[in-house]
mmCIF file of C-alpha atoms in Angstrom:
data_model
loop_
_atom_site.group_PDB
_atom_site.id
_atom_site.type_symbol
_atom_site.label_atom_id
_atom_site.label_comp_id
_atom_site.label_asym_id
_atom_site.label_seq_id
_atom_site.Cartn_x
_atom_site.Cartn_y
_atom_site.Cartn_z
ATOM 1 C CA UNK A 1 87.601 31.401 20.556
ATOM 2 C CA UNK A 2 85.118 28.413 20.678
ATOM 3 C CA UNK A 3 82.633 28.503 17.931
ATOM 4 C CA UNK A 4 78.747 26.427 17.017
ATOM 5 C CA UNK A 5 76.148 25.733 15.125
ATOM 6 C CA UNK A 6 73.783 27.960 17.294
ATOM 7 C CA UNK A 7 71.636 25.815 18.459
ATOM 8 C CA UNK A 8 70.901 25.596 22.778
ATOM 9 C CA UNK A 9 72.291 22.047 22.573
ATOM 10 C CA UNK A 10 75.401 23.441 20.353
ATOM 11 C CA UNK A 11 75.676 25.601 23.594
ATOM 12 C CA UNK A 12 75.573 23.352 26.298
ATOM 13 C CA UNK A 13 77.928 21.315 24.147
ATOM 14 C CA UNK A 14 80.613 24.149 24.568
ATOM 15 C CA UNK A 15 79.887 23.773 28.192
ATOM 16 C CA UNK A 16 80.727 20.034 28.705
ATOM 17 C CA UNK A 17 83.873 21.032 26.383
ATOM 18 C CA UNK A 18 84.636 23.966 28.846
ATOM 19 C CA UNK A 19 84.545 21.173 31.796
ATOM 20 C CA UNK A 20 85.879 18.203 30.582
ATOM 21 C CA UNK A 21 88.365 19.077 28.168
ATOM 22 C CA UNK A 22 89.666 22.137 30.385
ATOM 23 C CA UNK A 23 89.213 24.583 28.019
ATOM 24 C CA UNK A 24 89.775 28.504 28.762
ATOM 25 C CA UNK A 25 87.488 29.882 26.116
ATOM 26 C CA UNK A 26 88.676 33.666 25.586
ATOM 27 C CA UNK A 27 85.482 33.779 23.619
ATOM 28 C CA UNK A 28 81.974 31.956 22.413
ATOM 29 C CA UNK A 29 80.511 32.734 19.341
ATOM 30 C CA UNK A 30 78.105 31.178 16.357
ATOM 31 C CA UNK A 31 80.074 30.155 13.306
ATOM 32 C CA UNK A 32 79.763 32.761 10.547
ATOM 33 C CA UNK A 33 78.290 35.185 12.741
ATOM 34 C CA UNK A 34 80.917 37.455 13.437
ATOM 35 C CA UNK A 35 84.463 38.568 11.702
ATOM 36 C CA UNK A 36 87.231 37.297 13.356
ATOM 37 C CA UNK A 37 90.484 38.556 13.566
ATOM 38 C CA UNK A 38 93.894 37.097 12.099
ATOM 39 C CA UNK A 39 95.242 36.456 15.593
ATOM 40 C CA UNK A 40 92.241 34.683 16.618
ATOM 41 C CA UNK A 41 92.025 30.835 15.473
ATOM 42 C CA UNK A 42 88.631 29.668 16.786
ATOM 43 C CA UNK A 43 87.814 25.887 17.368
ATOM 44 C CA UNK A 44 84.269 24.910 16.430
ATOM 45 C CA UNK A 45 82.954 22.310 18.875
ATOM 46 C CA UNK A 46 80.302 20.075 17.010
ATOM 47 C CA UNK A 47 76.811 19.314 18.620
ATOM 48 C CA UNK A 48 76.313 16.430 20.850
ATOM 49 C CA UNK A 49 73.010 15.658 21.950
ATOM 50 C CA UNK A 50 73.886 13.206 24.681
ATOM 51 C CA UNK A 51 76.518 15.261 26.379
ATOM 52 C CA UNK A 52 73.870 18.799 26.244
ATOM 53 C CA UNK A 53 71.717 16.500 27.964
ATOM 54 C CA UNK A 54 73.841 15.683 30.814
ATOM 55 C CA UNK A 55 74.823 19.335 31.340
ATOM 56 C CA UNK A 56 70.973 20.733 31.299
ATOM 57 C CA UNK A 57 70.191 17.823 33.380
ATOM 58 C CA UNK A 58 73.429 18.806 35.382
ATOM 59 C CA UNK A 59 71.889 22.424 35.656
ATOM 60 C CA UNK A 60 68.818 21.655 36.607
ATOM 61 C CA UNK A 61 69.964 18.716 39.455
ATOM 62 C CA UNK A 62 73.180 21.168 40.977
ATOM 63 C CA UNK A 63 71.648 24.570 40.474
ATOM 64 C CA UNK A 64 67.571 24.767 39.977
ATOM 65 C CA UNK A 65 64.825 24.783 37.555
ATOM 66 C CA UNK A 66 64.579 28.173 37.836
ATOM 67 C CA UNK A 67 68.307 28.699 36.552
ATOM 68 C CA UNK A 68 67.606 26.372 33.635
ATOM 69 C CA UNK A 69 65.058 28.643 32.422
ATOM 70 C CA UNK A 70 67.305 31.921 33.121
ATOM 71 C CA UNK A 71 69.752 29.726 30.652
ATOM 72 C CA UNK A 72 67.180 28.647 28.385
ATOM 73 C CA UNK A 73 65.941 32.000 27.843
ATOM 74 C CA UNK A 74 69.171 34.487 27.833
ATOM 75 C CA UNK A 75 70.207 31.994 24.985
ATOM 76 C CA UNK A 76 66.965 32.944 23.258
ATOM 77 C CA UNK A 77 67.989 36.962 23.477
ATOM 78 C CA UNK A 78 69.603 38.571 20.747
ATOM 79 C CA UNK A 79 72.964 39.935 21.836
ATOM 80 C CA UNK A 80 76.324 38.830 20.497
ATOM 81 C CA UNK A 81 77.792 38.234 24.226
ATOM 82 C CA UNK A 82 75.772 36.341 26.041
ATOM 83 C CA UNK A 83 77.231 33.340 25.504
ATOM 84 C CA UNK A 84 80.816 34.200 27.792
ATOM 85 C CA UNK A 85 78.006 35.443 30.390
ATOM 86 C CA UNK A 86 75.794 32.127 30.392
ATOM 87 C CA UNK A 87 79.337 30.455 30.692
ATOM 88 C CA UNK A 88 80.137 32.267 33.737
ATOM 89 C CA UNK A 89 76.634 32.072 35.251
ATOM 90 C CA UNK A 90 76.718 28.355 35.134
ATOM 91 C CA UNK A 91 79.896 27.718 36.587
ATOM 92 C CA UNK A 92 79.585 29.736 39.126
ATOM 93 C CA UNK A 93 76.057 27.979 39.877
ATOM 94 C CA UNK A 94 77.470 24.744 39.557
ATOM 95 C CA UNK A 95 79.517 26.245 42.535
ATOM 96 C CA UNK A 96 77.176 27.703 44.934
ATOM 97 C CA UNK A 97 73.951 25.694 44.311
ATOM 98 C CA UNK A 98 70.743 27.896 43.468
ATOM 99 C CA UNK A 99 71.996 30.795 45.966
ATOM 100 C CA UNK A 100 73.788 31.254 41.910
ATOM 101 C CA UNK A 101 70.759 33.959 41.681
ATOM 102 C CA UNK A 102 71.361 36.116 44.825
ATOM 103 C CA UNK A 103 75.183 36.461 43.569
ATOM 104 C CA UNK A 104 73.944 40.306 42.404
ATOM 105 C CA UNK A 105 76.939 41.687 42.688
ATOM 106 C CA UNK A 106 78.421 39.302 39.756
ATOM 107 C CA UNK A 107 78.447 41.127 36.101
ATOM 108 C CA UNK A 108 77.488 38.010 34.571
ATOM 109 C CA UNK A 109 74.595 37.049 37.021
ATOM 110 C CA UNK A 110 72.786 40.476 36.599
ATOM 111 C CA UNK A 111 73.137 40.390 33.156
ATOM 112 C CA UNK A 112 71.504 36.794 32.467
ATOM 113 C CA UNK A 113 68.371 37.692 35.017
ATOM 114 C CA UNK A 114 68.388 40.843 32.378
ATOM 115 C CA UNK A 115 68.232 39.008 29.102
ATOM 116 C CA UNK A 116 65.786 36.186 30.714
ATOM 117 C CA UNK A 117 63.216 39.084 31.596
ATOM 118 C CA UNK A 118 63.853 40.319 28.434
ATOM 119 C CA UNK A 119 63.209 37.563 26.000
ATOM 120 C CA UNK A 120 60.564 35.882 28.886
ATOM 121 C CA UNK A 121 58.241 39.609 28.471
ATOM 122 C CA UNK A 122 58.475 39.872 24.872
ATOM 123 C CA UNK A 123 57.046 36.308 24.258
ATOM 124 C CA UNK A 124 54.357 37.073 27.142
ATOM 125 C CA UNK A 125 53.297 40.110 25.105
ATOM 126 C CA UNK A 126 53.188 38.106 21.870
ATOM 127 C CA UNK A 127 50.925 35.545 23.454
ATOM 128 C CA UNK A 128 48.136 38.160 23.165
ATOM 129 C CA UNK A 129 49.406 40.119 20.465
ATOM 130 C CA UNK A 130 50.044 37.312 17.926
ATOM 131 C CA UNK A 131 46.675 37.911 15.380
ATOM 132 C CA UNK A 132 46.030 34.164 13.137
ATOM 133 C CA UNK A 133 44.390 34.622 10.015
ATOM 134 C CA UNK A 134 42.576 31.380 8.545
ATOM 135 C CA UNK A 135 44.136 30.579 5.412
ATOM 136 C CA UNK A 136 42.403 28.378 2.305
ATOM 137 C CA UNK A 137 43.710 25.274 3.782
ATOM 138 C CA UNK A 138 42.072 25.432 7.136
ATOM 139 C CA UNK A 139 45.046 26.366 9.183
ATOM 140 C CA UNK A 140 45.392 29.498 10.900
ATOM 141 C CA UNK A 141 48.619 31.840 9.792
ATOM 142 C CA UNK A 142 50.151 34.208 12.365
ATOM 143 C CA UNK A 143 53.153 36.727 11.579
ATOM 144 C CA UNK A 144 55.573 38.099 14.141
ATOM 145 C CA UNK A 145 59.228 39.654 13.856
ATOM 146 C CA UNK A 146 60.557 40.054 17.256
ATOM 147 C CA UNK A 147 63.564 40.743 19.002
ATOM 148 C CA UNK A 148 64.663 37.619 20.363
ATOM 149 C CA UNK A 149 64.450 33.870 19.236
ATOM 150 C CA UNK A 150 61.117 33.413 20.987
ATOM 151 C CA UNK A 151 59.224 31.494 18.327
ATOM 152 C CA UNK A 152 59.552 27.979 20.873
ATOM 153 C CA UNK A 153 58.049 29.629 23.196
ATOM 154 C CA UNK A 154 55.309 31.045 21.260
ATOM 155 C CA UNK A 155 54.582 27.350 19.867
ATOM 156 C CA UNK A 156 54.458 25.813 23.462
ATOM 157 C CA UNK A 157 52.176 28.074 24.554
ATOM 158 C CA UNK A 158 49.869 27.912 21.536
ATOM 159 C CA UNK A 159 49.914 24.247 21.557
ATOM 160 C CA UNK A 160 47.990 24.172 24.879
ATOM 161 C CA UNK A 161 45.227 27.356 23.513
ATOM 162 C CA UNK A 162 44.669 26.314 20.496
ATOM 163 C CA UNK A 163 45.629 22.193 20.526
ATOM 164 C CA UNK A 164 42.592 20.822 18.247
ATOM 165 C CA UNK A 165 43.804 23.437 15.541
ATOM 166 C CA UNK A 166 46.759 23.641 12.515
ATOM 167 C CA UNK A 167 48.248 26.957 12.793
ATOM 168 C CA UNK A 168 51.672 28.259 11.876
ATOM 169 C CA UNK A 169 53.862 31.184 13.455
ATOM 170 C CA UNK A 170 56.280 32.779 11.259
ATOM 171 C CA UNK A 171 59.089 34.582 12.284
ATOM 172 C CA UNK A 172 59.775 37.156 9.496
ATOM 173 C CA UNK A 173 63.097 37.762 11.283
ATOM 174 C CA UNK A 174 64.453 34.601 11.079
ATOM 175 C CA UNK A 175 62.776 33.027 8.036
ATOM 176 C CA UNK A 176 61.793 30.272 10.224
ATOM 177 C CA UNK A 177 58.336 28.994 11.680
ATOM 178 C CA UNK A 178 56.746 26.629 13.989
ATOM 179 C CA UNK A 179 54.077 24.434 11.651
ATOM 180 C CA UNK A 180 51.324 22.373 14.332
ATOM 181 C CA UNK A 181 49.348 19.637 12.911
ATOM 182 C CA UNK A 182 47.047 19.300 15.752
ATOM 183 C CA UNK A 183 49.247 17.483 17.196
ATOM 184 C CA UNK A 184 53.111 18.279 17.466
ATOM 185 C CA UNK A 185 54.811 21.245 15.849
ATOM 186 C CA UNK A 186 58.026 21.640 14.002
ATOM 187 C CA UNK A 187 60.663 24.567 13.952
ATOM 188 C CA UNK A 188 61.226 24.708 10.402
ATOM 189 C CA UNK A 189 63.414 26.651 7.373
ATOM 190 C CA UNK A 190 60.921 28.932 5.563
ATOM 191 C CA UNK A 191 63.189 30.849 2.860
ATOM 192 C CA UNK A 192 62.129 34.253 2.368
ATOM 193 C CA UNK A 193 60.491 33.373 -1.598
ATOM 194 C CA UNK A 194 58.196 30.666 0.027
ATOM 195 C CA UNK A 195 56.595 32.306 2.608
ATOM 196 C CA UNK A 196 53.575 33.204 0.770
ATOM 197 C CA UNK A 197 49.707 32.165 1.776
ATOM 198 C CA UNK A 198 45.855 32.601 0.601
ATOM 199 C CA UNK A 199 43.323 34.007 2.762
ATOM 200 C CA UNK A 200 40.281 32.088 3.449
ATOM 201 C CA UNK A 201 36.838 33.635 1.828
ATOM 202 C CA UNK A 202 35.649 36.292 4.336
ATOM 203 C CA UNK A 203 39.351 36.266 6.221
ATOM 204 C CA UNK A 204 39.789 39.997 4.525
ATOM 205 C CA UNK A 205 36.282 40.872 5.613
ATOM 206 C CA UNK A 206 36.685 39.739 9.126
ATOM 207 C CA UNK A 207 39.966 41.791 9.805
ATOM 208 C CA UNK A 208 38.375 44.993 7.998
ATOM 209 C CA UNK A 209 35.381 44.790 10.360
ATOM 210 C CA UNK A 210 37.799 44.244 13.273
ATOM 211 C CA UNK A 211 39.975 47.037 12.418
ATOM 212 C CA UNK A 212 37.063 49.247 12.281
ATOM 213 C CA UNK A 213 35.887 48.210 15.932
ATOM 214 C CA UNK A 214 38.897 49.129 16.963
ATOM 215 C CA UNK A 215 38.847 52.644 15.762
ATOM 216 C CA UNK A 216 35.279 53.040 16.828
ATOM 217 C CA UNK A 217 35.497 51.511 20.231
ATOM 218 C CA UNK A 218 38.791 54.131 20.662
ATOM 219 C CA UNK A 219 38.001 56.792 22.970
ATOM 220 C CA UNK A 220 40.071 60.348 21.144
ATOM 221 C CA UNK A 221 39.736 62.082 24.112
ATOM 222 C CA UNK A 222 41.623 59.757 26.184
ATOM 223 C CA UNK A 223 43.944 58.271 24.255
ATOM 224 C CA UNK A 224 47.641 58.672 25.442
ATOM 225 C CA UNK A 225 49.956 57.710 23.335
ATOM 226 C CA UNK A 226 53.124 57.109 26.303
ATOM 227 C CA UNK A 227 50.848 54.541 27.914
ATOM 228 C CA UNK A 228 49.691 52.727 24.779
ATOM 229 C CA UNK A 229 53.704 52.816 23.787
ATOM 230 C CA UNK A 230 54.445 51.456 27.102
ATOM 231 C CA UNK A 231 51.894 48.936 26.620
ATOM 232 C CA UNK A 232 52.024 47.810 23.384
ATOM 233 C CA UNK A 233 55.617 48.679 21.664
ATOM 234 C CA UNK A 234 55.357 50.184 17.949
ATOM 235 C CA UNK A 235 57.712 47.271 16.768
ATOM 236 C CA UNK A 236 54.958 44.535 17.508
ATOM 237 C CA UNK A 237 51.715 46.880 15.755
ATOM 238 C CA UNK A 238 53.060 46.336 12.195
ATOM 239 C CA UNK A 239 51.530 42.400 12.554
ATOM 240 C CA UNK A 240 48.617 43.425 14.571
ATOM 241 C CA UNK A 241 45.011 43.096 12.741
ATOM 242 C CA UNK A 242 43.691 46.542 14.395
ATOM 243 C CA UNK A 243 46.948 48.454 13.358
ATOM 244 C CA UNK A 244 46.881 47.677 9.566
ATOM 245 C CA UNK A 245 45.399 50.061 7.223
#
């Protein structure tokens, strides 16, 4: 059982491990994140920039683009064993090239395309779900508690909307948020007692008068509910402006 910090690079670290030190990893897993068993001794491999960067460069040169995002983004998922999956994907791509992604028939192939969709829909939904709120201090405050680990990906694509603005995205799941000065943004540590902010004057006034467009625009007799579900999941309304009472 290899073990890491749970970062991507801690990842990709494991992977030049896998290659170079021959290593037959029965298992991957983050440190602290699961219970091991008494027979099991696992080996934690410590992060290494330089060597991640040779494999994603590796990944990206042998196999494609398009497979480094299918890695990037089943790392991003939230399930326990992806990791063994991603291992297999890559080493078979490193293989076969980028015909990697017509391999269907391969457990391990099918189930990275399925946590790439995955993670890569729920952050396309959250780019026009996410709701800011201007705060005292001028920057713009946005909640979200998804599924997977998508807060980078939020905070790239928010960088090019709203680039001449300070905002921050907070992922309530993770304690964790992505702070942008206007002009780079940091991932950072935001422990559950700190996470607290002050609306601007008028914020509350703005969101009440938005909430009630929203119920007056609504249509009763032609609201379906299975559509709007399919739409817009329940999990993501509990952050959304126009769903708060």
């Amino acid at each position: 059982m290899l073990t890491f910090d749970g970062t991507f690079y801690g990842f990709l670290t494991i992977i030049h491990a896998v290659y170079y030190e021959k290593i037959e990893p029965c298992g991957i897993q983050v440190e602290g994140a699961v219970q091991l068993s008494l027979a099991e001794i696992p080996r934690f491999i410590e992060t290494n920039d330089e060597y991640a960067e040779r494999v994603y460069h590796a990944i990206r040169e042998k196999i494609s683009e398009e497979s480094a995002e299918h890695v990037y983004r089943a790392f991003l998922a939230s399930d326990d064993e992806r990791f063994m999956a991603m291992l297999h994907y890559i080493r078979l791509g490193f293989k076969v090239g980028h015909m990697v992604d017509s391999h269907l028939h391969e457990d391990f192939v099918r189930r990275v395309h399925k946590l790439s969709k995955h993670v890569w829909r729920e952050a396309h939904l959250l780019f026009g779900f996410c709701r800011f709120a201007e705060t005292k201090h001028g920057a713009f405050y946005c909640e979200v508690t998804p599924k997977n680990d998508v807060l980078n990906l939020l905070a790239q694509h928010f960088c090019e909307r709203l680039m001449n603005q300070a905002w921050v995205i907070h992922d309530k799941t993770r304690h964790k948020a992505a702070i942008y000065d206007g002009n780079t943004y940091v991932i950072a540590v935001v422990p559950p007692d700190e996470a607290t902010f002050t609306y601007a004057d008028g914020e509350e006034d703005i969101q009440e008068m938005w909430t009630v467009f929203f119920n007056t625009l609504a249509i009763k007799e032609r609201i379906n509910p299975k559509v709007q579900r399919g739409l817009l999941p329940l999990y993501f309304r509990k952050n959304m402006t126009e769903f708060k009472q």
